[in-house]
């Protein structure tokens, strides 16, 4: 400003040519700055929107599979001697029988060739350890089926389920060319064909070796020579890598040499032939050797109809082995697998087995906790709001109260957890992990929100209403409770619902008062140990099983659905009942 | 055991409500009959309401204070039978009492002594006795209230005034609860913090650079005392909060400017709910997203660039936390920008400034105090946020300013120490309360300053 004044004093009125090149350029520059500034603003809003979309898409894509489960239609022989040896149909005896064993037996009948103990374990591992309970329920409901054969859907274990959902490995299948001679020797098989019979798999293996060589070389470059010489362990690693690069280069360089397949680095190559499945361990252009996964026809010596199958992920990089995939594919080929909605996600409590774990316990825990919260904070919140808005004298004490409530709204939630721990658990001796205590802590947490919302709603009611009531002889309290409060109710309800939604999503204070325990039972009362939905999400997110990741995301979807419904209800309430005066 | 207690409590509640309802109906009809014969001061309903209150309130008070006293009394009496040598301090007393209760409930307790068995017997006996005593006293008080209510039904009795006085007191009590909560918070953390500082010097706590609260279980084992220097936690918390505010500051502020100054009402109608959704997403969900989606992406990008990224880096937690506090910054800033008088804008625009020049040179400086307080409130949110850091940031108390390292925060440590089994009175458990005290104090200071600024500033333009 001073500059301008000086200029003016020295030179008189400044003449600006608004249409000069420079002036036009300046204006253009300012307009560009304007457009840029506006774009930044729009960009910020769009960025926030994009984040919300990414977050929701990520959660939904992770969680959606958990709403479905795979089952196999298994035929089980309900052997009376095994279920009810005495034949009295005593309910206790029926309940105690080993139904899981019956399911395993039924599964083994599907794959009669499995005799090795380790393989048997693996086969049994395909079905969930909870599947016996389903059979038990079935038998207890209708004991007359004992002694018969029955076909029932049997829940698969989490790994098998994940594989059938397409998480695990990709399976490629191609028709094999030419005729193969089969030489079976116990578990090993040699397949001999024309010179080019195994050219395709061999070429893939060589290509893979080439890629491995480059990848290893890249890793080798990362290890700087100077660093390596100083450190013996690094030096050894360097030498190892150098040797491997050389080996890979040499093997991939010769297209005709035979290869052995290493399950740690190579995709699994298999051959479907003569009704069975062979995993190749050695490939040469015209012949291959392998081990039998699914038994071949015993008398087969020659076949011209065969398929090459590849499991693209190397076996040691996935949770499910080749033989398990072979079984599952065989079951799928026989149309025995089925995909269904996972109702048990909503009807089961928590479990260590991902395929059995459900959110019912957490949902009921949340409902009980929120009930306690609502019971406490609605009357108290409304009471406090009515007092502050209508009855409080304008003095210092009221001022302190107000500042206090505003500050309380911004206290970190975990501090409320500390309060709950020190006050409710240690001082009052209330039970740990109980919805009662959780509800009380959350009530204190959302109380400021409800008080502030209720005060705003009360303030919005025009004073003429109260004055009219007072004018016809109502007492102060009658005017407020009979006339002002009912009119403020929609606003108060909106605030309460938003407060409840906040309480529903709150986790940290509940961790402090012990609502994080692994609880299988569905809570029945507000003093039972329980957990709530967000805490369940936290607990599951910590578990190592891949299947629990999907369960976590699915539980989040349920939580978000509840929150959307609650917030939607609040908005609807506001739109429908709020009056503009 | 627990179920029977719950049953007695439930029964009491039901009786309380039934008695109160009964008192209301009986007294009201009695007053109504009286109203048929004489002119009465208060309407029958108020007589009924007053009677119901006279039943309900004493019964509630007896239940509350009775249970409180009874718990203390039962604990004292049942511990009296045990060997005093075993009850040297609060810690042992607590453990012994837990054993007694478990034993009394029929649970197994390893090598139960005679003292324990006697204590358990006393506990079972007294617990039942006190429960029934409370129930009995409460019931008689309720009945007395009912009789009193019936007796006071007279034409002159000012039931409405009496009832309204009770209601006014109750309303005041409701408002007082907020203060009580604050007092409760302050006391519960302050009390334990003072205990903590009797074991660990405040100087070590505030200025120590090493944090490892793990302690040997028994005092006679080696390395019995952990180290409690909060410097790594302060650095970790500030690092994550700084990242968060660096993300949320520009996005939130620009979003607020756009929404307040440029956006058409139609755009606002779309964009506001998006920001509200963001504000409504539970932090446990954001934590999951940070830990399982953002952290791996950051790690991959970092590795591709040849950087060494910890799997639980401060950056992932900070970024997601930044997104979390965007709505706080934007909605508060939006409010203060909208509150800037239109005359200021008109003046600037009239002088030929462009819209953005007006915003930058006139509106923002005028709204600055409010924006500053919005940032302070957002920082206080970030510092107090728990779930995102618990799930996405680590436990390692590194004293590091590198956003790619794993760091830990106040809230993570409080959660880690207090979740699971804890023994009260150990320095480790007390340390959590000391951390809580620092956290509470820090956020409270920020909030008080921020709210004071907002208040003062509002008055300026009103």
mmCIF file of N, CA, C and O in Angstrom, chain A residues 30 34 37 41-42 44 47 51 55 58 62 380 383-384 387 391 401 404-405 407-410 412 414-415 418-419 422 426-428 475 477-478 505 507-508 512 538 541 549 552 556 563, chain B residues 46 68 72 160 164 167 171-172 174-175 178-179 182 184-185 188 251 255 258 262 281-282 284 288-289 292-293 323 352 354-357 381 386-387 391 415 418 424 436 443 447-448 451:
data_model
loop_
_atom_site.group_PDB
_atom_site.id
_atom_site.type_symbol
_atom_site.label_atom_id
_atom_site.label_comp_id
_atom_site.label_asym_id
_atom_site.label_seq_id
_atom_site.Cartn_x
_atom_site.Cartn_y
_atom_site.Cartn_z
ATOM 1 N N UNK A 30 -4.207 -14.362 -13.812
ATOM 2 C CA UNK A 30 -5.074 -14.391 -12.631
ATOM 3 C C UNK A 30 -6.239 -15.345 -12.840
ATOM 4 O O UNK A 30 -6.662 -16.039 -11.921
ATOM 5 N N UNK A 34 -7.205 -18.605 -10.761
ATOM 6 C CA UNK A 34 -8.567 -18.830 -10.261
ATOM 7 C C UNK A 34 -9.032 -20.247 -10.591
ATOM 8 O O UNK A 34 -9.510 -20.987 -9.728
ATOM 9 N N UNK A 37 -7.181 -22.829 -8.552
ATOM 10 C CA UNK A 37 -7.629 -22.852 -7.162
ATOM 11 C C UNK A 37 -8.930 -23.627 -7.027
ATOM 12 O O UNK A 37 -9.093 -24.468 -6.149
ATOM 13 N N UNK A 41 -9.854 -27.313 -5.082
ATOM 14 C CA UNK A 41 -10.992 -27.553 -4.190
ATOM 15 C C UNK A 41 -11.800 -28.741 -4.647
ATOM 16 O O UNK A 41 -12.087 -29.663 -3.868
ATOM 17 N N UNK A 42 -12.129 -28.743 -5.939
ATOM 18 C CA UNK A 42 -12.903 -29.855 -6.479
ATOM 19 C C UNK A 42 -12.121 -31.157 -6.301
ATOM 20 O O UNK A 42 -12.676 -32.186 -5.906
ATOM 21 N N UNK A 44 -9.997 -31.939 -4.022
ATOM 22 C CA UNK A 44 -10.020 -32.420 -2.637
ATOM 23 C C UNK A 44 -11.308 -33.179 -2.354
ATOM 24 O O UNK A 44 -11.284 -34.262 -1.759
ATOM 25 N N UNK A 47 -11.244 -36.415 -4.220
ATOM 26 C CA UNK A 47 -10.306 -37.337 -3.582
ATOM 27 C C UNK A 47 -10.966 -38.047 -2.403
ATOM 28 O O UNK A 47 -10.849 -39.269 -2.245
ATOM 29 N N UNK A 51 -11.724 -41.994 -2.146
ATOM 30 C CA UNK A 51 -11.288 -42.833 -1.033
ATOM 31 C C UNK A 51 -12.449 -43.655 -0.482
ATOM 32 O O UNK A 51 -12.303 -44.845 -0.219
ATOM 33 N N UNK A 55 -12.449 -47.644 -0.476
ATOM 34 C CA UNK A 55 -12.597 -48.358 0.796
ATOM 35 C C UNK A 55 -13.757 -49.345 0.724
ATOM 36 O O UNK A 55 -13.617 -50.532 1.043
ATOM 37 N N UNK A 58 -13.092 -52.173 -1.726
ATOM 38 C CA UNK A 58 -12.108 -53.107 -1.175
ATOM 39 C C UNK A 58 -12.754 -54.039 -0.157
ATOM 40 O O UNK A 58 -12.562 -55.259 -0.196
ATOM 41 N N UNK A 62 -13.439 -58.035 -0.706
ATOM 42 C CA UNK A 62 -12.821 -58.990 0.226
ATOM 43 C C UNK A 62 -13.881 -59.797 0.957
ATOM 44 O O UNK A 62 -13.680 -60.972 1.260
ATOM 45 N N UNK A 380 -31.000 -39.551 30.514
ATOM 46 C CA UNK A 380 -30.053 -38.625 31.151
ATOM 47 C C UNK A 380 -29.682 -37.506 30.203
ATOM 48 O O UNK A 380 -29.635 -36.330 30.582
ATOM 49 N N UNK A 383 -32.629 -35.202 29.816
ATOM 50 C CA UNK A 383 -32.782 -34.475 31.072
ATOM 51 C C UNK A 383 -31.766 -33.354 31.181
ATOM 52 O O UNK A 383 -32.115 -32.205 31.507
ATOM 53 N N UNK A 384 -30.499 -33.669 30.889
ATOM 54 C CA UNK A 384 -29.449 -32.654 30.978
ATOM 55 C C UNK A 384 -29.710 -31.537 29.987
ATOM 56 O O UNK A 384 -29.557 -30.348 30.319
ATOM 57 N N UNK A 387 -32.522 -29.356 31.178
ATOM 58 C CA UNK A 387 -32.071 -28.500 32.277
ATOM 59 C C UNK A 387 -31.260 -27.322 31.746
ATOM 60 O O UNK A 387 -31.535 -26.169 32.070
ATOM 61 N N UNK A 391 -33.959 -24.607 32.232
ATOM 62 C CA UNK A 391 -34.041 -24.319 33.666
ATOM 63 C C UNK A 391 -32.787 -23.701 34.243
ATOM 64 O O UNK A 391 -32.832 -23.091 35.302
ATOM 65 N N UNK A 401 -20.516 -26.063 33.358
ATOM 66 C CA UNK A 401 -21.202 -27.264 32.877
ATOM 67 C C UNK A 401 -21.119 -27.352 31.358
ATOM 68 O O UNK A 401 -20.831 -28.408 30.788
ATOM 69 N N UNK A 404 -17.700 -27.970 30.029
ATOM 70 C CA UNK A 404 -17.399 -29.354 30.376
ATOM 71 C C UNK A 404 -17.968 -30.323 29.365
ATOM 72 O O UNK A 404 -17.297 -31.239 28.894
ATOM 73 N N UNK A 405 -19.230 -30.117 29.020
ATOM 74 C CA UNK A 405 -19.871 -31.048 28.081
ATOM 75 C C UNK A 405 -19.213 -30.967 26.709
ATOM 76 O O UNK A 405 -18.948 -31.984 26.068
ATOM 77 N N UNK A 407 -16.158 -30.182 26.051
ATOM 78 C CA UNK A 407 -14.851 -30.826 26.097
ATOM 79 C C UNK A 407 -14.962 -32.334 26.187
ATOM 80 O O UNK A 407 -14.164 -33.060 25.613
ATOM 81 N N UNK A 408 -15.969 -32.782 26.900
ATOM 82 C CA UNK A 408 -16.161 -34.219 27.059
ATOM 83 C C UNK A 408 -16.378 -34.880 25.705
ATOM 84 O O UNK A 408 -15.962 -36.013 25.470
ATOM 85 N N UNK A 409 -17.009 -34.137 24.784
ATOM 86 C CA UNK A 409 -17.270 -34.698 23.457
ATOM 87 C C UNK A 409 -15.980 -34.957 22.707
ATOM 88 O O UNK A 409 -15.964 -35.743 21.770
ATOM 89 N N UNK A 410 -14.894 -34.304 23.097
ATOM 90 C CA UNK A 410 -13.657 -34.457 22.354
ATOM 91 C C UNK A 410 -12.610 -35.279 23.104
ATOM 92 O O UNK A 410 -11.485 -35.400 22.651
ATOM 93 N N UNK A 412 -10.591 -38.460 24.008
ATOM 94 C CA UNK A 412 -10.364 -39.703 23.270
ATOM 95 C C UNK A 412 -11.157 -40.852 23.867
ATOM 96 O O UNK A 412 -11.274 -40.968 25.093
ATOM 97 N N UNK A 414 -10.555 -43.913 24.183
ATOM 98 C CA UNK A 414 -9.839 -44.894 25.008
ATOM 99 C C UNK A 414 -9.780 -44.434 26.463
ATOM 100 O O UNK A 414 -9.738 -45.252 27.390
ATOM 101 N N UNK A 415 -9.842 -43.109 26.673
ATOM 102 C CA UNK A 415 -9.834 -42.592 28.045
ATOM 103 C C UNK A 415 -11.123 -43.006 28.768
ATOM 104 O O UNK A 415 -11.109 -43.303 29.960
ATOM 105 N N UNK A 418 -10.506 -46.294 30.096
ATOM 106 C CA UNK A 418 -9.770 -46.258 31.365
ATOM 107 C C UNK A 418 -10.723 -45.966 32.524
ATOM 108 O O UNK A 418 -10.631 -46.574 33.585
ATOM 109 N N UNK A 419 -11.653 -45.043 32.273
ATOM 110 C CA UNK A 419 -12.646 -44.711 33.301
ATOM 111 C C UNK A 419 -13.460 -45.958 33.645
ATOM 112 O O UNK A 419 -13.664 -46.271 34.822
ATOM 113 N N UNK A 422 -11.269 -48.408 35.691
ATOM 114 C CA UNK A 422 -10.973 -48.006 37.058
ATOM 115 C C UNK A 422 -12.238 -47.884 37.900
ATOM 116 O O UNK A 422 -12.256 -48.282 39.058
ATOM 117 N N UNK A 426 -13.045 -51.906 38.756
ATOM 118 C CA UNK A 426 -12.243 -52.028 39.969
ATOM 119 C C UNK A 426 -12.900 -51.414 41.187
ATOM 120 O O UNK A 426 -12.738 -51.913 42.288
ATOM 121 N N UNK A 427 -13.668 -50.341 40.991
ATOM 122 C CA UNK A 427 -14.269 -49.694 42.163
ATOM 123 C C UNK A 427 -15.638 -50.279 42.475
ATOM 124 O O UNK A 427 -15.908 -50.719 43.581
ATOM 125 N N UNK A 428 -16.516 -50.351 41.460
ATOM 126 C CA UNK A 428 -17.858 -50.866 41.720
ATOM 127 C C UNK A 428 -17.911 -52.390 41.659
ATOM 128 O O UNK A 428 -18.910 -52.990 42.029
ATOM 129 N N UNK A 475 -47.715 -24.675 34.293
ATOM 130 C CA UNK A 475 -46.489 -24.401 35.033
ATOM 131 C C UNK A 475 -45.325 -24.498 34.045
ATOM 132 O O UNK A 475 -45.467 -25.000 32.929
ATOM 133 N N UNK A 477 -42.764 -26.401 34.042
ATOM 134 C CA UNK A 477 -42.479 -27.783 33.655
ATOM 135 C C UNK A 477 -43.537 -28.347 32.721
ATOM 136 O O UNK A 477 -43.241 -29.079 31.791
ATOM 137 N N UNK A 478 -44.804 -27.961 33.010
ATOM 138 C CA UNK A 478 -45.869 -28.444 32.122
ATOM 139 C C UNK A 478 -45.664 -27.895 30.720
ATOM 140 O O UNK A 478 -45.826 -28.623 29.727
ATOM 141 N N UNK A 505 -20.209 -48.415 16.491
ATOM 142 C CA UNK A 505 -18.923 -48.591 15.816
ATOM 143 C C UNK A 505 -17.726 -48.461 16.730
ATOM 144 O O UNK A 505 -16.604 -48.632 16.309
ATOM 145 N N UNK A 507 -14.859 -49.143 19.404
ATOM 146 C CA UNK A 507 -14.128 -50.350 19.776
ATOM 147 C C UNK A 507 -13.234 -50.145 20.987
ATOM 148 O O UNK A 507 -13.274 -50.918 21.943
ATOM 149 N N UNK A 508 -12.431 -49.085 20.932
ATOM 150 C CA UNK A 508 -11.322 -48.949 21.878
ATOM 151 C C UNK A 508 -11.737 -49.034 23.345
ATOM 152 O O UNK A 508 -11.123 -49.794 24.105
ATOM 153 N N UNK A 512 -10.752 -52.054 26.691
ATOM 154 C CA UNK A 512 -10.233 -51.798 28.034
ATOM 155 C C UNK A 512 -11.001 -52.572 29.104
ATOM 156 O O UNK A 512 -10.442 -52.938 30.120
ATOM 157 N N UNK A 538 -12.115 -56.659 15.056
ATOM 158 C CA UNK A 538 -10.724 -56.483 15.470
ATOM 159 C C UNK A 538 -10.070 -57.837 15.770
ATOM 160 O O UNK A 538 -8.950 -58.112 15.341
ATOM 161 N N UNK A 541 -9.441 -59.782 12.572
ATOM 162 C CA UNK A 541 -8.439 -59.194 11.677
ATOM 163 C C UNK A 541 -7.036 -59.578 12.128
ATOM 164 O O UNK A 541 -6.092 -59.500 11.357
ATOM 165 N N UNK A 549 -9.729 -63.392 6.972
ATOM 166 C CA UNK A 549 -9.710 -62.072 6.354
ATOM 167 C C UNK A 549 -11.051 -61.781 5.688
ATOM 168 O O UNK A 549 -11.615 -60.699 5.855
ATOM 169 N N UNK A 552 -13.643 -61.235 8.282
ATOM 170 C CA UNK A 552 -13.534 -59.892 8.857
ATOM 171 C C UNK A 552 -14.228 -58.883 7.954
ATOM 172 O O UNK A 552 -15.037 -58.073 8.416
ATOM 173 N N UNK A 556 -17.471 -56.595 8.628
ATOM 174 C CA UNK A 556 -17.461 -55.141 8.419
ATOM 175 C C UNK A 556 -18.648 -54.740 7.553
ATOM 176 O O UNK A 556 -19.311 -53.731 7.820
ATOM 177 N N UNK A 563 -24.937 -49.441 10.174
ATOM 178 C CA UNK A 563 -24.691 -48.009 10.331
ATOM 179 C C UNK A 563 -25.434 -47.212 9.268
ATOM 180 O O UNK A 563 -26.010 -46.166 9.562
ATOM 181 N N UNK B 46 -50.847 -36.000 39.349
ATOM 182 C CA UNK B 46 -49.645 -35.566 40.069
ATOM 183 C C UNK B 46 -49.503 -36.276 41.394
ATOM 184 O O UNK B 46 -48.399 -36.596 41.813
ATOM 185 N N UNK B 68 -23.121 -51.431 46.717
ATOM 186 C CA UNK B 68 -21.763 -50.908 46.851
ATOM 187 C C UNK B 68 -21.185 -51.252 48.215
ATOM 188 O O UNK B 68 -20.074 -51.782 48.321
ATOM 189 N N UNK B 72 -18.138 -54.284 49.447
ATOM 190 C CA UNK B 72 -16.996 -54.008 50.322
ATOM 191 C C UNK B 72 -17.031 -54.911 51.557
ATOM 192 O O UNK B 72 -16.053 -55.533 51.931
ATOM 193 N N UNK B 160 -48.283 -31.393 42.934
ATOM 194 C CA UNK B 160 -47.595 -30.962 41.710
ATOM 195 C C UNK B 160 -46.297 -30.222 42.030
ATOM 196 O O UNK B 160 -45.256 -30.512 41.467
ATOM 197 N N UNK B 164 -42.701 -31.465 40.943
ATOM 198 C CA UNK B 164 -41.866 -30.662 40.049
ATOM 199 C C UNK B 164 -40.524 -30.352 40.678
ATOM 200 O O UNK B 164 -39.512 -30.248 39.980
ATOM 201 N N UNK B 167 -38.489 -33.380 40.051
ATOM 202 C CA UNK B 167 -38.069 -33.450 38.648
ATOM 203 C C UNK B 167 -36.928 -32.472 38.393
ATOM 204 O O UNK B 167 -35.942 -32.806 37.730
ATOM 205 N N UNK B 171 -33.289 -33.377 36.940
ATOM 206 C CA UNK B 171 -32.717 -32.776 35.736
ATOM 207 C C UNK B 171 -31.323 -32.223 36.024
ATOM 208 O O UNK B 171 -30.390 -32.408 35.253
ATOM 209 N N UNK B 172 -31.209 -31.559 37.170
ATOM 210 C CA UNK B 172 -29.906 -31.023 37.556
ATOM 211 C C UNK B 172 -28.910 -32.172 37.709
ATOM 212 O O UNK B 172 -27.759 -32.072 37.277
ATOM 213 N N UNK B 174 -28.930 -34.975 36.145
ATOM 214 C CA UNK B 174 -28.565 -35.437 34.805
ATOM 215 C C UNK B 174 -27.444 -34.576 34.235
ATOM 216 O O UNK B 174 -26.448 -35.072 33.705
ATOM 217 N N UNK B 175 -27.625 -33.252 34.342
ATOM 218 C CA UNK B 175 -26.607 -32.351 33.812
ATOM 219 C C UNK B 175 -25.320 -32.506 34.608
ATOM 220 O O UNK B 175 -24.222 -32.458 34.052
ATOM 221 N N UNK B 178 -22.495 -35.117 33.647
ATOM 222 C CA UNK B 178 -21.414 -34.808 32.713
ATOM 223 C C UNK B 178 -20.173 -34.356 33.475
ATOM 224 O O UNK B 178 -19.056 -34.779 33.184
ATOM 225 N N UNK B 179 -20.409 -33.508 34.473
ATOM 226 C CA UNK B 179 -19.280 -33.062 35.293
ATOM 227 C C UNK B 179 -18.701 -34.240 36.065
ATOM 228 O O UNK B 179 -17.487 -34.416 36.167
ATOM 229 N N UNK B 182 -16.365 -36.223 34.011
ATOM 230 C CA UNK B 182 -15.039 -35.616 33.928
ATOM 231 C C UNK B 182 -14.268 -35.851 35.214
ATOM 232 O O UNK B 182 -13.105 -36.243 35.196
ATOM 233 N N UNK B 184 -14.743 -38.185 37.297
ATOM 234 C CA UNK B 184 -14.417 -39.612 37.337
ATOM 235 C C UNK B 184 -13.185 -39.913 36.512
ATOM 236 O O UNK B 184 -12.283 -40.635 36.960
ATOM 237 N N UNK B 185 -13.137 -39.353 35.312
ATOM 238 C CA UNK B 185 -11.978 -39.591 34.448
ATOM 239 C C UNK B 185 -10.719 -39.081 35.129
ATOM 240 O O UNK B 185 -9.725 -39.797 35.254
ATOM 241 N N UNK B 188 -9.861 -41.254 38.144
ATOM 242 C CA UNK B 188 -9.425 -42.630 37.882
ATOM 243 C C UNK B 188 -8.039 -42.637 37.259
ATOM 244 O O UNK B 188 -7.249 -43.537 37.543
ATOM 245 N N UNK B 251 -6.477 -31.459 2.114
ATOM 246 C CA UNK B 251 -7.715 -32.020 1.546
ATOM 247 C C UNK B 251 -8.924 -31.421 2.239
ATOM 248 O O UNK B 251 -9.862 -30.936 1.597
ATOM 249 N N UNK B 255 -11.440 -28.863 0.482
ATOM 250 C CA UNK B 255 -12.817 -29.361 0.342
ATOM 251 C C UNK B 255 -13.780 -28.367 0.974
ATOM 252 O O UNK B 255 -14.828 -28.041 0.402
ATOM 253 N N UNK B 258 -14.121 -25.291 -1.218
ATOM 254 C CA UNK B 258 -14.931 -25.559 -2.400
ATOM 255 C C UNK B 258 -16.411 -25.647 -2.030
ATOM 256 O O UNK B 258 -17.270 -25.070 -2.682
ATOM 257 N N UNK B 262 -17.683 -22.385 -3.715
ATOM 258 C CA UNK B 262 -17.895 -22.633 -5.137
ATOM 259 C C UNK B 262 -19.082 -23.544 -5.433
ATOM 260 O O UNK B 262 -19.775 -23.367 -6.427
ATOM 261 N N UNK B 281 -17.614 -43.850 9.306
ATOM 262 C CA UNK B 281 -16.997 -45.181 9.217
ATOM 263 C C UNK B 281 -16.264 -45.484 10.518
ATOM 264 O O UNK B 281 -15.422 -44.704 10.950
ATOM 265 N N UNK B 282 -16.577 -46.596 11.160
ATOM 266 C CA UNK B 282 -15.908 -46.921 12.419
ATOM 267 C C UNK B 282 -14.401 -47.053 12.207
ATOM 268 O O UNK B 282 -13.956 -47.507 11.151
ATOM 269 N N UNK B 284 -12.361 -49.048 13.444
ATOM 270 C CA UNK B 284 -11.856 -50.411 13.328
ATOM 271 C C UNK B 284 -11.857 -50.831 11.853
ATOM 272 O O UNK B 284 -10.988 -51.564 11.390
ATOM 273 N N UNK B 288 -8.568 -51.871 9.662
ATOM 274 C CA UNK B 288 -8.498 -53.070 8.816
ATOM 275 C C UNK B 288 -7.997 -52.693 7.429
ATOM 276 O O UNK B 288 -7.114 -53.343 6.866
ATOM 277 N N UNK B 289 -8.560 -51.617 6.891
ATOM 278 C CA UNK B 289 -8.175 -51.152 5.558
ATOM 279 C C UNK B 289 -6.694 -50.745 5.560
ATOM 280 O O UNK B 289 -5.941 -51.101 4.645
ATOM 281 N N UNK B 292 -4.484 -54.081 6.008
ATOM 282 C CA UNK B 292 -4.521 -55.128 4.993
ATOM 283 C C UNK B 292 -4.454 -54.620 3.566
ATOM 284 O O UNK B 292 -4.165 -55.403 2.664
ATOM 285 N N UNK B 293 -4.742 -53.351 3.347
ATOM 286 C CA UNK B 293 -4.710 -52.868 1.965
ATOM 287 C C UNK B 293 -3.643 -51.804 1.767
ATOM 288 O O UNK B 293 -2.822 -51.908 0.861
ATOM 289 N N UNK B 323 -7.077 -39.499 6.344
ATOM 290 C CA UNK B 323 -8.371 -39.585 5.670
ATOM 291 C C UNK B 323 -9.490 -39.531 6.704
ATOM 292 O O UNK B 323 -10.516 -38.889 6.513
ATOM 293 N N UNK B 352 -12.545 -5.738 -7.599
ATOM 294 C CA UNK B 352 -12.043 -6.358 -8.812
ATOM 295 C C UNK B 352 -11.225 -7.614 -8.581
ATOM 296 O O UNK B 352 -10.626 -8.128 -9.509
ATOM 297 N N UNK B 354 -10.446 -11.523 -8.049
ATOM 298 C CA UNK B 354 -11.135 -12.742 -8.480
ATOM 299 C C UNK B 354 -11.627 -13.465 -7.232
ATOM 300 O O UNK B 354 -11.249 -13.131 -6.107
ATOM 301 N N UNK B 355 -12.440 -14.495 -7.487
ATOM 302 C CA UNK B 355 -13.015 -15.241 -6.379
ATOM 303 C C UNK B 355 -11.916 -15.856 -5.500
ATOM 304 O O UNK B 355 -11.949 -15.773 -4.276
ATOM 305 N N UNK B 356 -10.926 -16.469 -6.173
ATOM 306 C CA UNK B 356 -9.886 -17.147 -5.386
ATOM 307 C C UNK B 356 -9.043 -16.120 -4.637
ATOM 308 O O UNK B 356 -8.610 -16.375 -3.513
ATOM 309 N N UNK B 357 -8.818 -14.955 -5.234
ATOM 310 C CA UNK B 357 -8.067 -13.920 -4.522
ATOM 311 C C UNK B 357 -8.838 -13.461 -3.291
ATOM 312 O O UNK B 357 -8.258 -13.248 -2.221
ATOM 313 N N UNK B 381 -8.028 -35.330 17.777
ATOM 314 C CA UNK B 381 -8.619 -36.604 17.338
ATOM 315 C C UNK B 381 -7.535 -37.606 16.965
ATOM 316 O O UNK B 381 -7.585 -38.777 17.329
ATOM 317 N N UNK B 386 -7.361 -44.695 18.423
ATOM 318 C CA UNK B 386 -6.766 -45.934 18.887
ATOM 319 C C UNK B 386 -6.722 -47.030 17.834
ATOM 320 O O UNK B 386 -5.672 -47.586 17.542
ATOM 321 N N UNK B 387 -7.872 -47.358 17.260
ATOM 322 C CA UNK B 387 -7.946 -48.605 16.491
ATOM 323 C C UNK B 387 -7.041 -48.609 15.262
ATOM 324 O O UNK B 387 -6.417 -49.609 14.947
ATOM 325 N N UNK B 391 -4.100 -51.415 14.871
ATOM 326 C CA UNK B 391 -4.099 -52.430 13.824
ATOM 327 C C UNK B 391 -3.009 -52.207 12.786
ATOM 328 O O UNK B 391 -2.516 -53.164 12.209
ATOM 329 N N UNK B 415 -3.544 -49.719 25.205
ATOM 330 C CA UNK B 415 -4.322 -50.893 24.820
ATOM 331 C C UNK B 415 -3.524 -52.176 25.080
ATOM 332 O O UNK B 415 -4.039 -53.139 25.647
ATOM 333 N N UNK B 418 -3.251 -52.941 28.840
ATOM 334 C CA UNK B 418 -4.460 -53.198 29.623
ATOM 335 C C UNK B 418 -5.343 -54.312 29.059
ATOM 336 O O UNK B 418 -6.286 -54.736 29.712
ATOM 337 N N UNK B 424 -3.292 -55.492 39.146
ATOM 338 C CA UNK B 424 -3.329 -54.094 39.514
ATOM 339 C C UNK B 424 -2.137 -53.780 40.377
ATOM 340 O O UNK B 424 -1.541 -54.658 40.973
ATOM 341 N N UNK B 436 -2.500 -42.609 29.941
ATOM 342 C CA UNK B 436 -3.851 -42.096 29.744
ATOM 343 C C UNK B 436 -3.969 -40.677 30.285
ATOM 344 O O UNK B 436 -4.612 -39.825 29.679
ATOM 345 N N UNK B 443 -4.935 -33.738 25.074
ATOM 346 C CA UNK B 443 -6.087 -33.484 24.205
ATOM 347 C C UNK B 443 -7.004 -32.452 24.842
ATOM 348 O O UNK B 443 -7.557 -31.608 24.147
ATOM 349 N N UNK B 447 -8.263 -29.052 23.146
ATOM 350 C CA UNK B 447 -9.689 -28.789 22.987
ATOM 351 C C UNK B 447 -10.093 -27.480 23.639
ATOM 352 O O UNK B 447 -10.833 -26.703 23.052
ATOM 353 N N UNK B 448 -9.605 -27.272 24.864
ATOM 354 C CA UNK B 448 -10.004 -26.059 25.584
ATOM 355 C C UNK B 448 -9.566 -24.836 24.798
ATOM 356 O O UNK B 448 -10.350 -23.909 24.572
ATOM 357 N N UNK B 451 -11.684 -24.585 21.524
ATOM 358 C CA UNK B 451 -13.064 -24.159 21.763
ATOM 359 C C UNK B 451 -13.117 -22.709 22.218
ATOM 360 O O UNK B 451 -14.033 -21.967 21.852
#
